[in-house]
Short mmCIF file of N, CA and C in Angstrom, two decimals:
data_model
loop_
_atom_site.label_atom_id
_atom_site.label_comp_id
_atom_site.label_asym_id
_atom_site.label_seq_id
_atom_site.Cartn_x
_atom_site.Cartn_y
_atom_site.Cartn_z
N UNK W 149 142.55 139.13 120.07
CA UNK W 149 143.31 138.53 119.01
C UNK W 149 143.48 139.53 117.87
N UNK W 150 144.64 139.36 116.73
CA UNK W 150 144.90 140.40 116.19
C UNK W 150 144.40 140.23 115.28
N UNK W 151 142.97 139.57 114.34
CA UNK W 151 142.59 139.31 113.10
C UNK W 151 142.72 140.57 112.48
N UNK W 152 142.31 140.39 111.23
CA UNK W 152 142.79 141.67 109.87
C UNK W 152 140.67 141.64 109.60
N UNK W 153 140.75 142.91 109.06
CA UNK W 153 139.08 142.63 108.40
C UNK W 153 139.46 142.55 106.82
N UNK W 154 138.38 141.82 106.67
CA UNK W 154 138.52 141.20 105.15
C UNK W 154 138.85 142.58 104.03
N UNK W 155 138.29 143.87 104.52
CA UNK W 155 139.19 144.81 103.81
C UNK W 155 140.40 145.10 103.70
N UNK W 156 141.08 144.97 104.59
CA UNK W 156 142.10 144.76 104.63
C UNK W 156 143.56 143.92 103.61
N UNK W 157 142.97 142.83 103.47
CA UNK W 157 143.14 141.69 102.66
C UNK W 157 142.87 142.60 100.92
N UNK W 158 144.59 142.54 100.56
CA UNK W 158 144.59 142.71 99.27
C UNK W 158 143.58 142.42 97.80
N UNK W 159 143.03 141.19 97.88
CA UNK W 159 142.40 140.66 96.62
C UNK W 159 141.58 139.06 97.49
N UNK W 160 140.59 139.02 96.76
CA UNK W 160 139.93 137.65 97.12
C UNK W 160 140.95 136.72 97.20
N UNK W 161 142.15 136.22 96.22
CA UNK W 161 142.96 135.78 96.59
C UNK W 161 143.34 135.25 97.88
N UNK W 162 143.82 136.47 98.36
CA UNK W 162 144.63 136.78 99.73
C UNK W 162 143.50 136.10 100.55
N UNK W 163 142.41 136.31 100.60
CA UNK W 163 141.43 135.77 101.30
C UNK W 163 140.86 134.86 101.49
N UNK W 164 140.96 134.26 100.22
CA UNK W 164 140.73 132.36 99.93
C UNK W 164 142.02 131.53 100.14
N UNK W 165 142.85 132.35 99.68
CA UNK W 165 144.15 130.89 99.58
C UNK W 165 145.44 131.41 101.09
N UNK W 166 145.35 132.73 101.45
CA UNK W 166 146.18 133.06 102.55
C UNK W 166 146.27 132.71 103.71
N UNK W 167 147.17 133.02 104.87
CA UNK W 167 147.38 132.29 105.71
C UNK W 167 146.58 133.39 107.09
N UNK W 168 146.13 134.74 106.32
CA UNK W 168 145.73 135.78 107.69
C UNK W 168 144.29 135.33 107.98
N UNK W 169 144.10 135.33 109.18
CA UNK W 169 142.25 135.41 109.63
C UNK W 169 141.87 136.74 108.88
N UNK W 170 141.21 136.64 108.78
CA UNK W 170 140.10 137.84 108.38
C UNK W 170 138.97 137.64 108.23
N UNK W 171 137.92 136.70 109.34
CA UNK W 171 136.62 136.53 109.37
C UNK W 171 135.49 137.45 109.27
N UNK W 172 134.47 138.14 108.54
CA UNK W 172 133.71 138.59 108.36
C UNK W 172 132.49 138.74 108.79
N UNK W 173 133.08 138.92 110.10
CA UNK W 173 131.72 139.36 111.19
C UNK W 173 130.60 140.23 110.95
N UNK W 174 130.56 140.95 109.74
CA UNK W 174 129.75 142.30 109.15
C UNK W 174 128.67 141.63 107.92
N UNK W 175 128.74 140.20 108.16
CA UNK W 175 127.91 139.89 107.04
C UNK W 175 126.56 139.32 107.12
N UNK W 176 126.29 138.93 108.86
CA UNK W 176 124.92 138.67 109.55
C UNK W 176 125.21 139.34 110.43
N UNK W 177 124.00 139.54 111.09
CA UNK W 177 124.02 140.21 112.77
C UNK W 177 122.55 139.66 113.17
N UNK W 178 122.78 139.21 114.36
CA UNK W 178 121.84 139.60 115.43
C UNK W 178 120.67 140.58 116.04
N UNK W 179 119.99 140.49 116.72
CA UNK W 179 118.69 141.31 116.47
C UNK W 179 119.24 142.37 117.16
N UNK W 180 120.10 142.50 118.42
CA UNK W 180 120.95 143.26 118.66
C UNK W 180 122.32 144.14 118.03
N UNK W 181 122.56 143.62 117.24
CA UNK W 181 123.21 144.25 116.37
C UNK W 181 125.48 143.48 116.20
N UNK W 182 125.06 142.39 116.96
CA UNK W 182 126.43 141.84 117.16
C UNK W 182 126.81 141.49 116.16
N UNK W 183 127.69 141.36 115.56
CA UNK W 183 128.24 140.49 114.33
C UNK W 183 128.29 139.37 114.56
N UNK W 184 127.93 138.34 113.51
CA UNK W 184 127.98 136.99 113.92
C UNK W 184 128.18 135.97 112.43
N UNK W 185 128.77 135.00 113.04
CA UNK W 185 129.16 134.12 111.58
C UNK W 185 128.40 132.56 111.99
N UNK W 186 127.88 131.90 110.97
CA UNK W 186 127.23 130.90 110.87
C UNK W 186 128.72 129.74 111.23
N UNK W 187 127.87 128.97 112.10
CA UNK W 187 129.14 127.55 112.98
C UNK W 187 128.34 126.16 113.26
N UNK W 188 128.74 125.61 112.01
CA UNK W 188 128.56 124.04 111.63
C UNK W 188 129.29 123.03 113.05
N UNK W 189 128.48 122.34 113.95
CA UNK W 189 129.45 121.46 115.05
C UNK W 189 129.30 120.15 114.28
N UNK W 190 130.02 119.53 113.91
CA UNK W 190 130.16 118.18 113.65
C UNK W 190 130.67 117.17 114.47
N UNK W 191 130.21 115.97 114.52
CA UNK W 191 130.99 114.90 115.01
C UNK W 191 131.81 114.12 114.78
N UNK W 192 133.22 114.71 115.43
CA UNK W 192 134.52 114.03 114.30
C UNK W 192 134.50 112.64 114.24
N UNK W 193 134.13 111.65 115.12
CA UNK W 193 134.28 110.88 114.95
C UNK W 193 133.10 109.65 114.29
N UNK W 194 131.83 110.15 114.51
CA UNK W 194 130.55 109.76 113.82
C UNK W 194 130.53 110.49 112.30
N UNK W 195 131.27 111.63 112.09
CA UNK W 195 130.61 113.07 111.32
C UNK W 195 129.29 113.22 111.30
N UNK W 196 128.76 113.17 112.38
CA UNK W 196 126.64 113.69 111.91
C UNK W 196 127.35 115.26 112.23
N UNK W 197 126.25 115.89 111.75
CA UNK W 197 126.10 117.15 112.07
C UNK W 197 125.48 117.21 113.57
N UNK W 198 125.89 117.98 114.25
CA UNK W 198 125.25 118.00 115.33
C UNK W 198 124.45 119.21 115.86
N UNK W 199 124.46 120.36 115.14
CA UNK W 199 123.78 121.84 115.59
C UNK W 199 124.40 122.93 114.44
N UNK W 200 123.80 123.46 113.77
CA UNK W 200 124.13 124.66 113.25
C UNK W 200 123.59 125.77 114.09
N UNK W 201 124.77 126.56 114.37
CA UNK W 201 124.39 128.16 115.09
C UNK W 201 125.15 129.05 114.79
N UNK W 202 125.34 130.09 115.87
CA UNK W 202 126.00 131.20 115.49
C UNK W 202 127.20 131.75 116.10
N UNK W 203 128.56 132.17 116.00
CA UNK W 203 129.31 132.83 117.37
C UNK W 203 129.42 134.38 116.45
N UNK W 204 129.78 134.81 117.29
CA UNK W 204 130.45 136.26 117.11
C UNK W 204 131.69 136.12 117.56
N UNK W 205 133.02 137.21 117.86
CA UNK W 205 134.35 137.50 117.95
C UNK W 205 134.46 136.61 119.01
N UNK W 206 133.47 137.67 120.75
CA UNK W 206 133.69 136.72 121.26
C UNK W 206 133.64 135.05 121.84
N UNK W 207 132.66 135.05 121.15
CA UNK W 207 132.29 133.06 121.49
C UNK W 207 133.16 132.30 121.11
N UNK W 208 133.86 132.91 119.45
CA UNK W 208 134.85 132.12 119.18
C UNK W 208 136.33 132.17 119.80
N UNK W 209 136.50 132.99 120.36
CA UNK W 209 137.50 133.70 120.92
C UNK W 209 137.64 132.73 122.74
N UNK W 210 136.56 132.76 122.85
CA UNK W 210 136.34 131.62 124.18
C UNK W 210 136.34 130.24 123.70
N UNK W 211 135.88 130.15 122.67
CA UNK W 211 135.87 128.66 121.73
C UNK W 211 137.60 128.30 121.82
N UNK W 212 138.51 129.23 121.34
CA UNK W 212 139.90 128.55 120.92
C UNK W 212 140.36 128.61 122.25
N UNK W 213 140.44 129.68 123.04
CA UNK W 213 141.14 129.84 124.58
C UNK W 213 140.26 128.37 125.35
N UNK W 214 139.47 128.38 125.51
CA UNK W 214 138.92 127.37 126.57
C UNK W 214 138.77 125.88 125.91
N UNK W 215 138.93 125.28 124.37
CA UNK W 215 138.44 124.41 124.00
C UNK W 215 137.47 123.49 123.93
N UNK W 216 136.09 124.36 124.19
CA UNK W 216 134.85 124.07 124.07
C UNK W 216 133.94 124.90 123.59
N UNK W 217 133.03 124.39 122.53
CA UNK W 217 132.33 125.01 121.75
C UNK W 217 131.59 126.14 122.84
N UNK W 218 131.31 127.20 122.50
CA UNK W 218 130.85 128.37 123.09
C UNK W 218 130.54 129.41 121.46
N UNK W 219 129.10 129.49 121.36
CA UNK W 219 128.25 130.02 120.32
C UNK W 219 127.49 131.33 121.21
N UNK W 220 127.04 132.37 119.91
CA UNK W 220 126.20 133.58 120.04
C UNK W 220 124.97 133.24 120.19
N UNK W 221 123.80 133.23 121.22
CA UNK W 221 122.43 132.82 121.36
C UNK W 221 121.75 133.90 120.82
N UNK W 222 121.32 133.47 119.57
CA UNK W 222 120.24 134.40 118.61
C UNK W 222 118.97 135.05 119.58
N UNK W 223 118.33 133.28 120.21
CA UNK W 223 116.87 133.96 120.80
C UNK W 223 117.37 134.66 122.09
N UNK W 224 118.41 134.29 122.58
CA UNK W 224 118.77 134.65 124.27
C UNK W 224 119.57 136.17 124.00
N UNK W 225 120.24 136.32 122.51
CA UNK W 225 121.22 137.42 122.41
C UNK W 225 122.58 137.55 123.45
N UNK W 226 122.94 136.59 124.16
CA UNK W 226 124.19 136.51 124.78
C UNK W 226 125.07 135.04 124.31
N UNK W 227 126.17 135.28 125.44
CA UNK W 227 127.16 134.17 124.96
C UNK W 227 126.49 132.58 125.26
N UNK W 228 126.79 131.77 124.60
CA UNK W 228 126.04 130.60 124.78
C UNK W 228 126.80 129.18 124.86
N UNK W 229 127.44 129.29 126.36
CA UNK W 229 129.04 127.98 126.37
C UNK W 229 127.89 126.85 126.37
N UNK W 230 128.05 126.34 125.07
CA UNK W 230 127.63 124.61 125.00
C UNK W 230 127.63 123.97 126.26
N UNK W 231 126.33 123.54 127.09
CA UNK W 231 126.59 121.83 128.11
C UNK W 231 127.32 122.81 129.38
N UNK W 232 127.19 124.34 129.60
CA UNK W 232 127.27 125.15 130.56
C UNK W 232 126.63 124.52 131.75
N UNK W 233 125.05 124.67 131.68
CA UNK W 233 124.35 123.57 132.63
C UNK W 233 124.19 122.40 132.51
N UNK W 234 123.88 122.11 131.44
CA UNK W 234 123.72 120.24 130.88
C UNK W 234 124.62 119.26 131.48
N UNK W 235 126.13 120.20 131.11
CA UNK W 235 126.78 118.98 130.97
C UNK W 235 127.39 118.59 129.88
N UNK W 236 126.74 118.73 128.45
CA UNK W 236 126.80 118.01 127.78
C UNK W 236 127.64 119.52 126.43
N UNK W 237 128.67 119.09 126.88
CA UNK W 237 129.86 119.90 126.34
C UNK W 237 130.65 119.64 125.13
N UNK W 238 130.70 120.28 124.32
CA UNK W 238 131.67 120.10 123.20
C UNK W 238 133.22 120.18 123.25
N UNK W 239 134.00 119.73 123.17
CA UNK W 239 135.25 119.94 123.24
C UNK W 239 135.54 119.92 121.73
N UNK W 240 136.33 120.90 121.41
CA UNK W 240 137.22 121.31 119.90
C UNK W 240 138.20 119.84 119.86
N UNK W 241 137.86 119.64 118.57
CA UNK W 241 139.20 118.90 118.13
C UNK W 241 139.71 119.78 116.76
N UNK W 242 139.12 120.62 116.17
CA UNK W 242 139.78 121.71 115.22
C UNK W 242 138.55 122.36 114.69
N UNK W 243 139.14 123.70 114.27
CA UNK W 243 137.93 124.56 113.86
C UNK W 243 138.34 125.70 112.84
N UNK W 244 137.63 125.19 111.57
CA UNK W 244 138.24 125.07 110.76
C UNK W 244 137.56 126.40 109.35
N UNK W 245 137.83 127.08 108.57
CA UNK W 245 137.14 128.23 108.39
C UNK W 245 136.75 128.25 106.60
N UNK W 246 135.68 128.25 106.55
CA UNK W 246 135.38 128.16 104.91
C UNK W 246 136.13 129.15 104.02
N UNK W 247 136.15 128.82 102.25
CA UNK W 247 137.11 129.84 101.96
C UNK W 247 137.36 131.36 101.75
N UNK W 248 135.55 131.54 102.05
CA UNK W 248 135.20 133.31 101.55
C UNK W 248 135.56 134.07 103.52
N UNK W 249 136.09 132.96 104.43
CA UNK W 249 135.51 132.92 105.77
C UNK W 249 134.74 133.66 106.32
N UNK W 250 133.58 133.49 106.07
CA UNK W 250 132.46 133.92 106.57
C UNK W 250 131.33 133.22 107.38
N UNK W 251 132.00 131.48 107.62
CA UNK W 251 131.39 130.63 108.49
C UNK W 251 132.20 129.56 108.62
N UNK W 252 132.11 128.94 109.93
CA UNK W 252 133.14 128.24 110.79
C UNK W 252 132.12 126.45 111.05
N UNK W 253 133.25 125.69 110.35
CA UNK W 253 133.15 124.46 110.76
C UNK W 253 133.79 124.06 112.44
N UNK W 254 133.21 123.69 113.82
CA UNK W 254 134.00 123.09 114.82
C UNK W 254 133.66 121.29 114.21
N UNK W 255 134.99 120.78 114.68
CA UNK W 255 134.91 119.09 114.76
C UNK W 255 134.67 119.13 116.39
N UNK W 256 134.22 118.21 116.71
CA UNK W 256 134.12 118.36 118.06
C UNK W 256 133.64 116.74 118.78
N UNK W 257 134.09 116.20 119.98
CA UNK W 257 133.65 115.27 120.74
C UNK W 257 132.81 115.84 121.65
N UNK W 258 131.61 114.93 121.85
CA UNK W 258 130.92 115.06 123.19
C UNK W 258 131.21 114.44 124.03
N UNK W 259 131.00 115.19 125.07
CA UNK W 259 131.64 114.88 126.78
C UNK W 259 130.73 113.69 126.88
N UNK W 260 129.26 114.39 126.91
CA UNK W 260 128.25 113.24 127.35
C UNK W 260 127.41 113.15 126.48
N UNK W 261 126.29 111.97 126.31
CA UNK W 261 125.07 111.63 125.24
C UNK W 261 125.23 112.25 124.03
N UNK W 262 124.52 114.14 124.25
CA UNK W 262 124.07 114.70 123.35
C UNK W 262 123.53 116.65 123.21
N UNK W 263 123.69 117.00 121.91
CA UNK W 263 123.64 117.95 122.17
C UNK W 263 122.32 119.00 121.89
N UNK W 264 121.48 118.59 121.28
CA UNK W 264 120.24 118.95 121.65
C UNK W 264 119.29 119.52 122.67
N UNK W 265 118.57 120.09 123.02
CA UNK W 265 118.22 121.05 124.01
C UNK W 265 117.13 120.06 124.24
N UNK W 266 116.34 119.29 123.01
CA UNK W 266 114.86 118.73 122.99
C UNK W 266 116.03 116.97 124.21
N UNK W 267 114.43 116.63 124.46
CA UNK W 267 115.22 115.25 125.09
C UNK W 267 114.59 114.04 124.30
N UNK W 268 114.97 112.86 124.24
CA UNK W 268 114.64 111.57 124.09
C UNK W 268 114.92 110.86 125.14
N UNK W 269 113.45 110.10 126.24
CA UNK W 269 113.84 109.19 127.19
C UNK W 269 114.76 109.87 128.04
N UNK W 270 114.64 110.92 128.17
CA UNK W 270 114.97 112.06 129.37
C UNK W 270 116.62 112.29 129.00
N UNK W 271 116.94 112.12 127.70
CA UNK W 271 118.36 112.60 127.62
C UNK W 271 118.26 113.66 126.84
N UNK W 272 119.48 114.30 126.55
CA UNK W 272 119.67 114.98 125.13
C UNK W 272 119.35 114.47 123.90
N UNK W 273 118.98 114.45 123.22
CA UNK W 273 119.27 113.79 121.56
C UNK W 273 120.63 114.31 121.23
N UNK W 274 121.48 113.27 120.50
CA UNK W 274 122.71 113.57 120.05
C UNK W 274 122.70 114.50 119.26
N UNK W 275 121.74 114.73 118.11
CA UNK W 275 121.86 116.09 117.33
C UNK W 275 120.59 116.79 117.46
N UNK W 276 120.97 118.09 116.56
CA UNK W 276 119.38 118.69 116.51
C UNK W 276 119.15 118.14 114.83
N UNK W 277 119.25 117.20 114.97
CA UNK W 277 118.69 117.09 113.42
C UNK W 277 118.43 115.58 113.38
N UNK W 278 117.36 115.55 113.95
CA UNK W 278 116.70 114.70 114.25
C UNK W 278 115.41 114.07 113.26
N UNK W 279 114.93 114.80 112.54
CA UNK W 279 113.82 114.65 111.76
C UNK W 279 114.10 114.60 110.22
N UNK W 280 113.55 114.51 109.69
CA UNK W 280 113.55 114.16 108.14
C UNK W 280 111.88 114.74 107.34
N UNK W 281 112.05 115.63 105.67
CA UNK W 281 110.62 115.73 105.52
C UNK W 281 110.46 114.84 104.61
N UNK W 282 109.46 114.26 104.59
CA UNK W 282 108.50 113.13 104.14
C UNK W 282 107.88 113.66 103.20
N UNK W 283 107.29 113.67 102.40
CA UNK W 283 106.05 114.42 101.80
C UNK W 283 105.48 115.74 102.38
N UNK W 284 104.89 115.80 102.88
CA UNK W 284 103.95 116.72 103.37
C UNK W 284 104.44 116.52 105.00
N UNK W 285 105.18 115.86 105.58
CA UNK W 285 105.33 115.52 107.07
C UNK W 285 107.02 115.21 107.57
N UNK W 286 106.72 115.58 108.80
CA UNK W 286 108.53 115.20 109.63
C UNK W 286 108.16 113.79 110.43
N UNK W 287 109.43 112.94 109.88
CA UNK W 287 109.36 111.57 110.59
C UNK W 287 110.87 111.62 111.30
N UNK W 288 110.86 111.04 112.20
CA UNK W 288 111.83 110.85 112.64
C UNK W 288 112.91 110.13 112.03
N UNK W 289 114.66 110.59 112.52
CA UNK W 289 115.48 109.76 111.89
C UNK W 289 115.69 109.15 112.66
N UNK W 290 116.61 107.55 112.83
CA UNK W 290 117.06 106.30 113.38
C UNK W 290 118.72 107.09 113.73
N UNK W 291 118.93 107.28 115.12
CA UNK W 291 120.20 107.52 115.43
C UNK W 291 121.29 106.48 114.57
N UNK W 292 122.23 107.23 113.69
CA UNK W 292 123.35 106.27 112.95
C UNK W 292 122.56 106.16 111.47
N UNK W 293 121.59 106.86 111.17
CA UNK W 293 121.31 106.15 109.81
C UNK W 293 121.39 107.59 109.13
N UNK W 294 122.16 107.72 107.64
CA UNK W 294 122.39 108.43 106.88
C UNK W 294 121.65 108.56 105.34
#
């Protein structure tokens, strides 16, 4: 794809209010050294959050061509297609880019249950954000309660 790098881009301006990509892959990296931008999955139609992670050029680049979330695996250091084995797959409904773009909101439906790696009652948990701190302790949250 033909993105511009944010040098490129005349003035912050151009970069907040314009119409060119110019995502800023040079502003985290990986232990390997990949560029990578922070990627919020939400649930468009619940909105929970469902996983904060990471893609680089290419994950997202497989993200828009294939229309399923596909992220950079920090601990694994390779490409990481969401629900690959699970099952339990994200499909894009838009993906959408903050204004400094330096991290990527996907909206996204799940195929199946959930997207969590941990299980509940031998499924996925719908998110990874599952817990809540208490005082001094993590209690669990009630799926649907905000």
């Amino acid at each position: 794809m033909a993105w511009k790098h944010p040098r490129e881009l005349d003035s912050a301006e151009e970069l907040e209010e314009g119409c060119d990509i110019a995502l800023d892959f040079e502003r985290f990296f990986s232990a390997s050294g990949h560029g990578v931008l922070p990627v919020v999955a939400q649930d468009v139609d619940s909105h929970d959050v469902l996983v904060l992670a990471h893609v680089n050029q290419a994950a997202l680049e497989y993200t828009l061509r294939e229309g399923v979330a596909a992220f950079w695996s920090l601990s694994r250091d390779r490409l990481w297609i969401k629900g690959e084995t699970s099952g339990n797959q994200l499909d894009i409904v838009d993906v959408r880019v903050n204004c400094e773009q330096n991290s990527l909101l996907y909206l996204v439906r799940l195929r199946r249950g959930g997207v969590c790696h941990t299980l509940e009652d031998g499924e996925a948990r719908h998110s990874c954000y599952y817990r809540r701190i208490v005082g001094d302790r993590l209690e669990p949250v009630t799926r649907g309660e905000h």
